[in-house]
CSV table of C-alpha atoms and ligand atoms in Angstrom, one decimal:
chain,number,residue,atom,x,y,z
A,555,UNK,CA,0.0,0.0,0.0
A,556,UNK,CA,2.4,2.4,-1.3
A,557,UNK,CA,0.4,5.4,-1.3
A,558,UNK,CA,-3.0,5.8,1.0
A,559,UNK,CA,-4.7,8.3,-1.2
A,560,UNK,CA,-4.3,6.3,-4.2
A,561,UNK,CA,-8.0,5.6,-5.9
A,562,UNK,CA,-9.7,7.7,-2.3
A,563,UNK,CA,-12.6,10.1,-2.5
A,564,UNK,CA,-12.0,13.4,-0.6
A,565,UNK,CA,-14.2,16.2,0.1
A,566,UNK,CA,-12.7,19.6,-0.2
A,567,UNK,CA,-14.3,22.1,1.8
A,568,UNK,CA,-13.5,25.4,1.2
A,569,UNK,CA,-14.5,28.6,3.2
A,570,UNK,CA,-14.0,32.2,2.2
A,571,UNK,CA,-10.2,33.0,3.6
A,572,UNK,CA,-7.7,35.0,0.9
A,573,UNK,CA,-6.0,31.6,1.4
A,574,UNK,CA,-8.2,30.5,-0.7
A,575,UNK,CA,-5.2,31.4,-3.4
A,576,UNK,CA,-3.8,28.4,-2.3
A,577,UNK,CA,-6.8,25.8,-2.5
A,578,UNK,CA,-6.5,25.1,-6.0
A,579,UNK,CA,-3.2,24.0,-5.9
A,580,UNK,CA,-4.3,21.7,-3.2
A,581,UNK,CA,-6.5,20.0,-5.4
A,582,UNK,CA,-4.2,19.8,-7.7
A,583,UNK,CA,-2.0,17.7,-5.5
A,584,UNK,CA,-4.8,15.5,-3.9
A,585,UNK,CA,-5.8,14.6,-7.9
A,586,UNK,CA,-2.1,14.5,-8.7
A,587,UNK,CA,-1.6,11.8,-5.3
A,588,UNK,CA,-4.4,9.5,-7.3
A,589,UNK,CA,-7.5,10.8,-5.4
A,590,UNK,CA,-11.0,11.8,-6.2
A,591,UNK,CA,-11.4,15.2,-5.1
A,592,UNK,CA,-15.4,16.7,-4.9
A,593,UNK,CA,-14.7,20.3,-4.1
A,594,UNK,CA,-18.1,22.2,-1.5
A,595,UNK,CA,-17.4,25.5,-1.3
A,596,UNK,CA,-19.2,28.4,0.9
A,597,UNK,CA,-20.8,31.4,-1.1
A,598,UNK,CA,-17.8,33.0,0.1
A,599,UNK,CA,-15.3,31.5,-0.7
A,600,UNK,CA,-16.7,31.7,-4.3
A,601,UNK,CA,-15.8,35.1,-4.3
A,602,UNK,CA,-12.5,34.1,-4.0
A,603,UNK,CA,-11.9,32.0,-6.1
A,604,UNK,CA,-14.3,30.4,-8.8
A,605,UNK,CA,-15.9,26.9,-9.0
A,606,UNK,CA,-14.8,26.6,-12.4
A,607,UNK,CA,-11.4,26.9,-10.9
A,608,UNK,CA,-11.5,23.9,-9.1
A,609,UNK,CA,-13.7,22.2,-11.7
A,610,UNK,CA,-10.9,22.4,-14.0
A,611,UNK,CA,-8.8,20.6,-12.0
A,612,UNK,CA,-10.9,18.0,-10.5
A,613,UNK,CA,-12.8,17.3,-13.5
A,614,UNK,CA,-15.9,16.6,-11.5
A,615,UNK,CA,-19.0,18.7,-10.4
A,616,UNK,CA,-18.4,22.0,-7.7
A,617,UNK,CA,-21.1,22.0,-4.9
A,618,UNK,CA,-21.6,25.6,-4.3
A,619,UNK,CA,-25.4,25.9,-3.3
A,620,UNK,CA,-27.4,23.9,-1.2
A,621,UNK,CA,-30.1,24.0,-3.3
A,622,UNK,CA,-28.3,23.0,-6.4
A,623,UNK,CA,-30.4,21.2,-8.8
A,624,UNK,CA,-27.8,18.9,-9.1
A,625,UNK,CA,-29.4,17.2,-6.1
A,626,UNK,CA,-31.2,15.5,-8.7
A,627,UNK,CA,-27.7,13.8,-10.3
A,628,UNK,CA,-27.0,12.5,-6.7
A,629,UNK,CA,-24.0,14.9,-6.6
A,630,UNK,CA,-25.3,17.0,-3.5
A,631,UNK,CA,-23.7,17.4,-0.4
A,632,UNK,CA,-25.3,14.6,1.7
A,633,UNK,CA,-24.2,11.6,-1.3
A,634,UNK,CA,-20.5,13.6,-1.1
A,635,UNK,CA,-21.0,13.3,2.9
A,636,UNK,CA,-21.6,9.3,2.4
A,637,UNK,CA,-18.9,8.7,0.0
A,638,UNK,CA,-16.1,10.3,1.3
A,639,UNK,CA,-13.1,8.6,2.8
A,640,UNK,CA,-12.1,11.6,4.2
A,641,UNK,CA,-13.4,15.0,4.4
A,642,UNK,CA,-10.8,18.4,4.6
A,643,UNK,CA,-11.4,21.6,5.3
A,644,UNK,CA,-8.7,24.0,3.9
A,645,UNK,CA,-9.0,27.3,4.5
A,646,UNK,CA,-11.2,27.1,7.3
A,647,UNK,CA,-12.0,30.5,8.5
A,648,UNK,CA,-12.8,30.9,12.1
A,649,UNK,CA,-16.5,31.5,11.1
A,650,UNK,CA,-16.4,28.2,9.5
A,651,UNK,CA,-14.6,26.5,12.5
A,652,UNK,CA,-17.1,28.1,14.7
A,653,UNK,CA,-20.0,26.1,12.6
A,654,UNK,CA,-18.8,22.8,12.5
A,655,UNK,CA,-18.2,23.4,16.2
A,656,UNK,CA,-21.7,24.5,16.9
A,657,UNK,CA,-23.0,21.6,14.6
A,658,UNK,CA,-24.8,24.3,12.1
A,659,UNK,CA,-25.6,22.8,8.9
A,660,UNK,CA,-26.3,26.2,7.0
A,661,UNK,CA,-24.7,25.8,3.7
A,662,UNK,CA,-23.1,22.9,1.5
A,663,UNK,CA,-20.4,23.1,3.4
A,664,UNK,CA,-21.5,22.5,7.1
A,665,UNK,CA,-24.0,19.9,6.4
A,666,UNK,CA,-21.3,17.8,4.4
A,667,UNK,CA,-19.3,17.7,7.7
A,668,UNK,CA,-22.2,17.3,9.8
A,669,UNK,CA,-23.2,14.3,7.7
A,670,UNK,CA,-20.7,12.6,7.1
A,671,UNK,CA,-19.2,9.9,8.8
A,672,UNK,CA,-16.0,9.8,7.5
A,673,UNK,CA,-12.7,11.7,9.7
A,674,UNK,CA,-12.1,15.2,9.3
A,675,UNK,CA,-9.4,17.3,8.9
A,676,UNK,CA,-9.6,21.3,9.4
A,677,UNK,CA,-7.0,23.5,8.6
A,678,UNK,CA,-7.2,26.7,10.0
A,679,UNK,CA,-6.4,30.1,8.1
A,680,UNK,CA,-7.3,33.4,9.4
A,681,UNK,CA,-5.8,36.9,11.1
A,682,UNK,CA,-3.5,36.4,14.0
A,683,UNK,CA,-5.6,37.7,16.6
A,684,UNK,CA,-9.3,35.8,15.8
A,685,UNK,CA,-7.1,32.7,15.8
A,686,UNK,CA,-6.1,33.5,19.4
A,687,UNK,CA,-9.5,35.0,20.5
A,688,UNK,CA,-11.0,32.4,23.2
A,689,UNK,CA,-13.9,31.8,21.1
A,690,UNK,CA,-11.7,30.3,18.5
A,691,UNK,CA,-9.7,28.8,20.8
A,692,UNK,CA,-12.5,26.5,22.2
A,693,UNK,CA,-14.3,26.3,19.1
A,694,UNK,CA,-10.7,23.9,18.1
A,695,UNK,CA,-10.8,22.4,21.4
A,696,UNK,CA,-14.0,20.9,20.9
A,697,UNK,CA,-13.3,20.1,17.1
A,698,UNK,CA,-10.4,18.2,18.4
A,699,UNK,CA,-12.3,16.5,21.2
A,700,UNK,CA,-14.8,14.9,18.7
A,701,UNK,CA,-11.5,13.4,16.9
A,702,UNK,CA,-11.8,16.0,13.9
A,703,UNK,CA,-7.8,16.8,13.1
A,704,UNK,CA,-7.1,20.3,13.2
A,705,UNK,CA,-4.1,20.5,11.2
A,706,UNK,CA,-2.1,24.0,11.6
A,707,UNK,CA,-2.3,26.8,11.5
A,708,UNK,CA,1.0,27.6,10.8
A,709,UNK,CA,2.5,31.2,11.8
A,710,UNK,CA,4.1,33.4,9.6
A,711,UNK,CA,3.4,36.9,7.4
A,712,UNK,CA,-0.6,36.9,7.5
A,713,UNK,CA,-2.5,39.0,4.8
A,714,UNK,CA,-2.6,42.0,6.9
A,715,UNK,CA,1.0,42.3,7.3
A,716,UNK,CA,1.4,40.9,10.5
A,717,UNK,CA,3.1,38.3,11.6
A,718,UNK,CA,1.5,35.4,13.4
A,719,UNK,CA,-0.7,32.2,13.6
A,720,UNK,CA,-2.9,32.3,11.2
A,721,UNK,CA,-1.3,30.9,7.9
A,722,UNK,CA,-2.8,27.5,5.9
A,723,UNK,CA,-0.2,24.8,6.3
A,724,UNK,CA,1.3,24.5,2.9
A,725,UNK,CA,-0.4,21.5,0.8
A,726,UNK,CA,2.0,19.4,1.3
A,727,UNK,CA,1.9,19.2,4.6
A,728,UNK,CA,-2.1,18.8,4.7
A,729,UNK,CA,-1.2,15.7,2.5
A,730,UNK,CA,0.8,14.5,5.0
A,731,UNK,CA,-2.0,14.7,7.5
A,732,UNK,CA,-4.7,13.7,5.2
A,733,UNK,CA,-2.6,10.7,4.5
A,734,UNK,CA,-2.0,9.9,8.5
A,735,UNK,CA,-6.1,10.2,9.2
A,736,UNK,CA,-6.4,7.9,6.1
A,737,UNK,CA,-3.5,5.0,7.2
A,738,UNK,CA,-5.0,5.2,11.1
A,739,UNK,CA,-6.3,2.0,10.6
A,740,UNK,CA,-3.4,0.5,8.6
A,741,UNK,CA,-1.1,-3.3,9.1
A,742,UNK,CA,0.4,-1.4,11.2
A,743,UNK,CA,-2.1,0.1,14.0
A,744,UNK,CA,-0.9,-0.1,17.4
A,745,UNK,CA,2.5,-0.8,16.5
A,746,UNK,CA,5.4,1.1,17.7
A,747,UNK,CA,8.3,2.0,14.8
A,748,UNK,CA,11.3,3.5,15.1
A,749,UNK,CA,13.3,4.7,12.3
A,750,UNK,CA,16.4,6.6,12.6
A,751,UNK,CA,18.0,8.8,9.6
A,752,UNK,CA,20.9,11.7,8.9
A,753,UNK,CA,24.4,11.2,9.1
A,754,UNK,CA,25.7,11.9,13.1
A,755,UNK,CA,28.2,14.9,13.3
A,756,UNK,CA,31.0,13.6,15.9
A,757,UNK,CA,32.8,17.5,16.7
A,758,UNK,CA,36.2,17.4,16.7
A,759,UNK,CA,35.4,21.2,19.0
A,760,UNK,CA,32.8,24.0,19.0
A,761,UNK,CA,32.9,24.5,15.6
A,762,UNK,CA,34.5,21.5,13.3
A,763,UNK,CA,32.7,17.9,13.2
A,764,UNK,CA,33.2,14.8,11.3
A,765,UNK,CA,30.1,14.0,9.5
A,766,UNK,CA,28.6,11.7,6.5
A,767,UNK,CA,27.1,12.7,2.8
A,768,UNK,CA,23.6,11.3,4.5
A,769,UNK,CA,20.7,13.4,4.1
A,770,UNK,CA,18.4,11.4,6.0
A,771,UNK,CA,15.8,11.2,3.0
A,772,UNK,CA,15.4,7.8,3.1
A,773,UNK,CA,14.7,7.5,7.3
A,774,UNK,CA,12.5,10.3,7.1
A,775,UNK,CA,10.4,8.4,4.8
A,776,UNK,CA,10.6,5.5,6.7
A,777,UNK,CA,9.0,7.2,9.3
A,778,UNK,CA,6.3,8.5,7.2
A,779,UNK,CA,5.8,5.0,5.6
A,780,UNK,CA,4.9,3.4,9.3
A,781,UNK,CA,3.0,6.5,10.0
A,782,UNK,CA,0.7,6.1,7.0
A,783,UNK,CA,0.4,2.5,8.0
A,784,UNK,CA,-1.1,3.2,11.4
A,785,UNK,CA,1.8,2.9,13.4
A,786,UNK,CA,2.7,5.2,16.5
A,787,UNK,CA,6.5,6.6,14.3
A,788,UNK,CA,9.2,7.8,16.0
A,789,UNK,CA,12.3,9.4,13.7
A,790,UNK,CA,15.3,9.5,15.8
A,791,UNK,CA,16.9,12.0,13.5
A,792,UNK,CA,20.5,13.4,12.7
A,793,UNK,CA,19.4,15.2,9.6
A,794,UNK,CA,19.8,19.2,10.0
A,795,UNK,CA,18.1,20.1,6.6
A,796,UNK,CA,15.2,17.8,6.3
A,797,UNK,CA,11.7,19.4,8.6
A,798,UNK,CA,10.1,17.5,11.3
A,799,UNK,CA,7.2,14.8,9.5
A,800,UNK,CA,3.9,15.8,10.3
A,801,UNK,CA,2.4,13.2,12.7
A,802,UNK,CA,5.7,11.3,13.8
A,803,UNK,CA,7.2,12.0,17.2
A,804,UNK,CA,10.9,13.6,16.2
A,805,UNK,CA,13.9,13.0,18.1
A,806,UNK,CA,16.6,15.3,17.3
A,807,UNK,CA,20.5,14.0,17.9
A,808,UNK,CA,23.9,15.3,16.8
A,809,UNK,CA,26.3,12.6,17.7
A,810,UNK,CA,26.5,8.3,17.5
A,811,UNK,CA,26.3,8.8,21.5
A,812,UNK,CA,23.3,10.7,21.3
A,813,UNK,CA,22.1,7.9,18.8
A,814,UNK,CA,22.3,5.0,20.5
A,815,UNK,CA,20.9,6.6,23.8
A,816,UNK,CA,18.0,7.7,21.8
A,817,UNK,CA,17.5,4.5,20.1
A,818,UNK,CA,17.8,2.6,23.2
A,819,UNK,CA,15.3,4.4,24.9
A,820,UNK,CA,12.5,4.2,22.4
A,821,UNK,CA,13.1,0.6,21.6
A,822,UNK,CA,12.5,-0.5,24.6
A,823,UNK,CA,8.7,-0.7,24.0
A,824,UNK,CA,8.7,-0.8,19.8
A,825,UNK,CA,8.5,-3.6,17.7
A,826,UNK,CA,10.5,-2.4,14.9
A,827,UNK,CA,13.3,-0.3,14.7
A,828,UNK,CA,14.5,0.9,10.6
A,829,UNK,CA,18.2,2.1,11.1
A,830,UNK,CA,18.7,4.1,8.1
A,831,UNK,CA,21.2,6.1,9.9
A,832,UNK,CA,24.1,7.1,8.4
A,833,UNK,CA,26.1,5.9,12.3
A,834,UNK,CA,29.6,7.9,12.6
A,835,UNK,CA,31.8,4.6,12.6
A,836,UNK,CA,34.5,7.2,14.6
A,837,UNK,CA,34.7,9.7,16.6
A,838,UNK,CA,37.4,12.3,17.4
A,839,UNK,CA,38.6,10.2,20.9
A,840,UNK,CA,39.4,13.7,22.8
A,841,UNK,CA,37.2,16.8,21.5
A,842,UNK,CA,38.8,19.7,22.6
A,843,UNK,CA,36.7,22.7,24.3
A,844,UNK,CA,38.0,25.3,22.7
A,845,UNK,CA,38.5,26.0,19.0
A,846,UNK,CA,41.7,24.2,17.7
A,847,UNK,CA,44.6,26.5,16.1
A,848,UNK,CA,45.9,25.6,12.9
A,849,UNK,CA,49.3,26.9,13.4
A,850,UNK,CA,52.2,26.7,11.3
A,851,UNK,CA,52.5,23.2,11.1
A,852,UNK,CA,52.2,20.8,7.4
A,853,UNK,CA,50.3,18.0,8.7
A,854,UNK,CA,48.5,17.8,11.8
A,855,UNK,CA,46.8,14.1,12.9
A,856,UNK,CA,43.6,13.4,14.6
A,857,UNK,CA,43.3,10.4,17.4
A,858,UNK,CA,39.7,8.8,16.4
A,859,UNK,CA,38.1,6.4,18.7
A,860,UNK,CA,35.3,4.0,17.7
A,861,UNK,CA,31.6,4.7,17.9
A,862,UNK,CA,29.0,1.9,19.7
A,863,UNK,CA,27.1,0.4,16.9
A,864,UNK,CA,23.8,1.6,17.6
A,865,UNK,CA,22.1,-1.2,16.4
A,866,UNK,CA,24.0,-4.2,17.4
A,867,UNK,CA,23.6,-2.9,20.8
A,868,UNK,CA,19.6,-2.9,20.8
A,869,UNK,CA,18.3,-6.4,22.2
A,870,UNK,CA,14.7,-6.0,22.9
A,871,UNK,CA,12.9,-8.9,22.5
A,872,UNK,CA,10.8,-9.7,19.7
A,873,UNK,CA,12.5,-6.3,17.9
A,874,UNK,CA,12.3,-6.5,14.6
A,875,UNK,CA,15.7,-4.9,13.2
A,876,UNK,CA,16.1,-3.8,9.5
A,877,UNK,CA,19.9,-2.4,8.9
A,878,UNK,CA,20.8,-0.5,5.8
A,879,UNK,CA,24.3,-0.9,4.0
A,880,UNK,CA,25.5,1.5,1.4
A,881,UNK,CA,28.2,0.4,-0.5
A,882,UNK,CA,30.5,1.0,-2.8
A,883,UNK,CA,31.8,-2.4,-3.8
A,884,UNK,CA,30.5,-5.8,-3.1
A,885,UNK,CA,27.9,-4.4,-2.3
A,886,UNK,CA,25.8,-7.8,-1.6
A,887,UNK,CA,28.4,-9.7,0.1
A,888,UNK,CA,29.1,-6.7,2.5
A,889,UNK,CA,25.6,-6.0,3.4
A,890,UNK,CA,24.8,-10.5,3.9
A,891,UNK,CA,28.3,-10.0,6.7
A,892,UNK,CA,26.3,-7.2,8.8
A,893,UNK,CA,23.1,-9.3,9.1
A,894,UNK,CA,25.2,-11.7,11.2
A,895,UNK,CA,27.8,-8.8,12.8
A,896,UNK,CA,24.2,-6.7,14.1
A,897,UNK,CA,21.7,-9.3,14.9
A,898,UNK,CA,19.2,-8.3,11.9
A,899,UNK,CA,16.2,-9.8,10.5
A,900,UNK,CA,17.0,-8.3,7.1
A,901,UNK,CA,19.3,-5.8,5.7
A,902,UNK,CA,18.5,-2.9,2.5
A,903,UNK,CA,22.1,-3.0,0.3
A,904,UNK,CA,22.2,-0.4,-2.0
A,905,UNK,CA,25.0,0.6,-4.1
A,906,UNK,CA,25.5,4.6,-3.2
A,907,UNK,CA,27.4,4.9,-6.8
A,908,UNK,CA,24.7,4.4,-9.0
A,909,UNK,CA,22.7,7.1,-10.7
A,910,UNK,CA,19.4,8.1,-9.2
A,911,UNK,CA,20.4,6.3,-6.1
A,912,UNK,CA,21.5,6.5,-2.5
A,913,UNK,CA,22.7,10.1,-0.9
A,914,UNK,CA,20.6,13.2,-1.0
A,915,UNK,CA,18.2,11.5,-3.9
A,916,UNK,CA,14.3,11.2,-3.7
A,917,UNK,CA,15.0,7.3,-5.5
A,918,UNK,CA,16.7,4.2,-3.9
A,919,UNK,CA,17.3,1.0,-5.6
A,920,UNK,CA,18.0,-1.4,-3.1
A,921,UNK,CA,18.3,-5.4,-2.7
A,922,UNK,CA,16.6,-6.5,0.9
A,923,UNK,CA,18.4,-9.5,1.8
A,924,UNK,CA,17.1,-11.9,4.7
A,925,UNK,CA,19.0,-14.0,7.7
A,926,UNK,CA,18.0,-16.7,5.5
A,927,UNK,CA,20.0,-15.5,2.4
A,928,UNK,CA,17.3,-14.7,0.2
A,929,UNK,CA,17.5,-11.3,-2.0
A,930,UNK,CA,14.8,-9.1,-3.3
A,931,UNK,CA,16.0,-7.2,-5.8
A,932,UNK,CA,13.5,-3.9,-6.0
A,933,UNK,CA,13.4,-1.7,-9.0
A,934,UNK,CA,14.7,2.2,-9.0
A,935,UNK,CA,11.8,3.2,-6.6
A,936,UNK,CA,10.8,6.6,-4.4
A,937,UNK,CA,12.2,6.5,-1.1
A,938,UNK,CA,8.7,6.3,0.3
A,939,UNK,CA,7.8,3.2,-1.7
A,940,UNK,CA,11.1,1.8,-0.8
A,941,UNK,CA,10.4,2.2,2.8
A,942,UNK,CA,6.8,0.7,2.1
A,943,UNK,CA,8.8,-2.4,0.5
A,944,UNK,CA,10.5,-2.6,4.0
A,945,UNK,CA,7.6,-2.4,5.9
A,946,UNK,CA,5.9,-5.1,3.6
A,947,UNK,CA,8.9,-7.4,4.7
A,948,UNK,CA,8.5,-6.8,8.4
A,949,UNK,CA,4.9,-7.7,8.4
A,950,UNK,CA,5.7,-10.8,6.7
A,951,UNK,CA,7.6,-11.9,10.2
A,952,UNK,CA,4.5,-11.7,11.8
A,953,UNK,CA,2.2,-13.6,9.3
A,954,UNK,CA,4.2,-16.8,9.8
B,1266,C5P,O1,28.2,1.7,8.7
B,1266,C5P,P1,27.6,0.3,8.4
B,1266,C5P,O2,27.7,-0.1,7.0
B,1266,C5P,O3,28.2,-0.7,9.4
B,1266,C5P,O4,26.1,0.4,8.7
B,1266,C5P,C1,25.2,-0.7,8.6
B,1266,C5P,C2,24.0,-0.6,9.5
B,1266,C5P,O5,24.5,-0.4,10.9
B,1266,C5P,C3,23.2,0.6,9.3
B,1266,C5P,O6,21.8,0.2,9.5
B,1266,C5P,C4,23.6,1.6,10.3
B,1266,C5P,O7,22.6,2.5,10.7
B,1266,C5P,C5,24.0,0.7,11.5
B,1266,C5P,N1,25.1,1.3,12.3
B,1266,C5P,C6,24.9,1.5,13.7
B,1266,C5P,N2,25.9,2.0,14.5
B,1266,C5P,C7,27.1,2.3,13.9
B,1266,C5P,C8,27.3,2.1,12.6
B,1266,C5P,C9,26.3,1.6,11.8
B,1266,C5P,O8,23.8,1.2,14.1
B,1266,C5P,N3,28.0,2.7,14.7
């Protein structure tokens, strides 16, 4: 189940915020993520942007009017209501918030979330201070204690100029939730994953470190992978360039030190840990506290002292532990001697060398290779189908 939005049918609600702007484009990545998208908009957000906007995008008929004769056609807002999988509400203004909170079923818009049974998701957009007016405030408390998501908002430069919360959460991270609500019942509900990622920075003092070409691509999406599959994600992460997933708890380390203690820690109640990690195999032995001089000399020489391997070290019982060797050479016969060397179930080999592959790409090809000795060879795929692949092999130890 590479990609939970794949063949889905979500509602769009729309309600009249200037972020509106960004609506379309939303619906242009929902359709472009394989979904069916029916777009119910209020009169006001109408005058923001057109139905024939989203129309064009979606290809399929724009609720706008409660009394649209459309009802006939069965394309009204009760049949979107009952065929949803999901319904999201982005913008929603805090009039429209206030609504749904109050149960009102006044235009298309309300009465497709009041009917339908399907999970929610509201995304906030409006000025700075009505977001932090009490009202508002408790209008999202309650949304959240009927289990509707309320995704954002984010803060930032606000349409009047101010800075603030208030702003939509860019589409891609309403994706990201949309897919969480819509994996919460996944293979993997009520499972615990940990997946670690980034290269660890071992400083040699304050300002110079010994680091790795790992972007951490690959263990972020391993995190969202589990997430999407219902499990409770943690990322243990060393990355400093990739932002925190949406709906994963983050872990944030520098060092192999920090690593282990981190990874130690939340394995002790998971049941599988991904260690995509790009581990610091050494470590300057004596760091110094101050900033080191270069002096006059040629050469200078650094004393390195080895790192714990993180996940040879983790020995919870029943863990299910999926290494990751990238290679340069021998790239199979390496990655079969670390099963063995770190107590794995399985390991992912991939050659960093070749194109499209390994460091700082969105595409992995990679050969999963068991305790048994059997290979999977995958094709070039996305980091997040890869990590799907991975997760497909995990459940497999359960099955049998
Ligand atoms: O660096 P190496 O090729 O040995 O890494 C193989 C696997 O071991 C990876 O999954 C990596 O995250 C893990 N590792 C570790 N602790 C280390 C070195 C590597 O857990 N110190």
């Amino acid at each position: 189940m590479p990609n939970p939005l794949e063949g889905r049918t979500v509602a769009l609600g729309v309600s009249g915020s200037i972020a509106c702007y960004r609506a379309p484009y939303l619906a242009s990545k929902l359709v472009q993520h394989g979904a069916r998208v029916d777009v119910v908009m209020t009169e006001a957000a109408a005058k923001f942007v057109t139905p024939l906007a989203f129309g064009s995008i979606t290809h399929r008929p724009v609720v706008t009017d409660i009394f649209d004769p459309q009802t006939e056609m069965g394309i009204d807002h009760v049949a979107i209501a009952e065929r949803s999988d999901v319904v999201v509400v982005a913008p929603a203004t805090a009039h429209a918030m206030a609504r749904i909170a109050h149960g009102l079923a006044d235009d298309a818009l309300t009465t497709t979330v009041l009917a339908t049974r399907a999970p929610v998701v509201v995304c906030p957009a409006m000025d700075g201070h009505m977001y932090d007016n009490p009202a508002t405030q408790e209008n999202a408390a309650t949304l959240r204690s009927r289990g509707i998501t309320v995704a954002g908002p984010a803060t930032g430069r606000l349409a009047s100029g101010m800075y603030g919360p208030g702003r939509m959460l860019e589409p891609a991270e309403i994706i990201d939730h949309v897919r969480a609500v819509l994996g919460r019942d996944g293979d993997l509900a009520g499972r615990k994953v940990v997946a670690t990622a980034g290269g660890t920075r071992e400083l040699i003092d304050p300002v110079r470190f010994i680091s790795n070409r790992s972007s951490g691509k690959m263990g972020h999406a391993a995190a969202e992978a589990a997430r999407d599959r219902g499990a409770s994600a943690v990322l243990v992460t060393a990355s400093t360039t990739l932002p925190d997933p949406v709906g994963v708890s983050v872990v944030r380390v520098e060092s192999a030190i920090d690593m282990r203690d981190a990874v130690m820690r939340e394995c002790e109640d998971a049941e599988v840990l991904v260690m995509a990690a790009a581990v610091a195999d050494w470590r300057p032995a004596e760091p110094s506290e101050r900033k080191l001089k270069k002096g006059s000399a040629k050469t200078s020489s650094l004393e390195l002292a080895r790192t714990p391997d993180v996940v040879a070290g983790v020995r919870t019982k029943g863990l299910i532990k999926v290494g990751f060797a990238a290679e340069t050479d021998d790239v199979e016969r390496n990655a079969r001697a670390k099963i063995q060397q770190k107590g794995l179930h399985f390991i992912a080999a991939n050659d960093v060398t070749a194109a499209g592959s390994g460091f700082g790409a969105d595409s992995n090809r990679v050969v999963l290779i068991d305790r048994e000795g059997r290979a999977e060879r995958l094709d070039m795929l996305s980091k997040y189908e890869v990590a799907h692949r991975i997760l497909d092999k995990v459940l497999s130890y359960w099955d049998c």
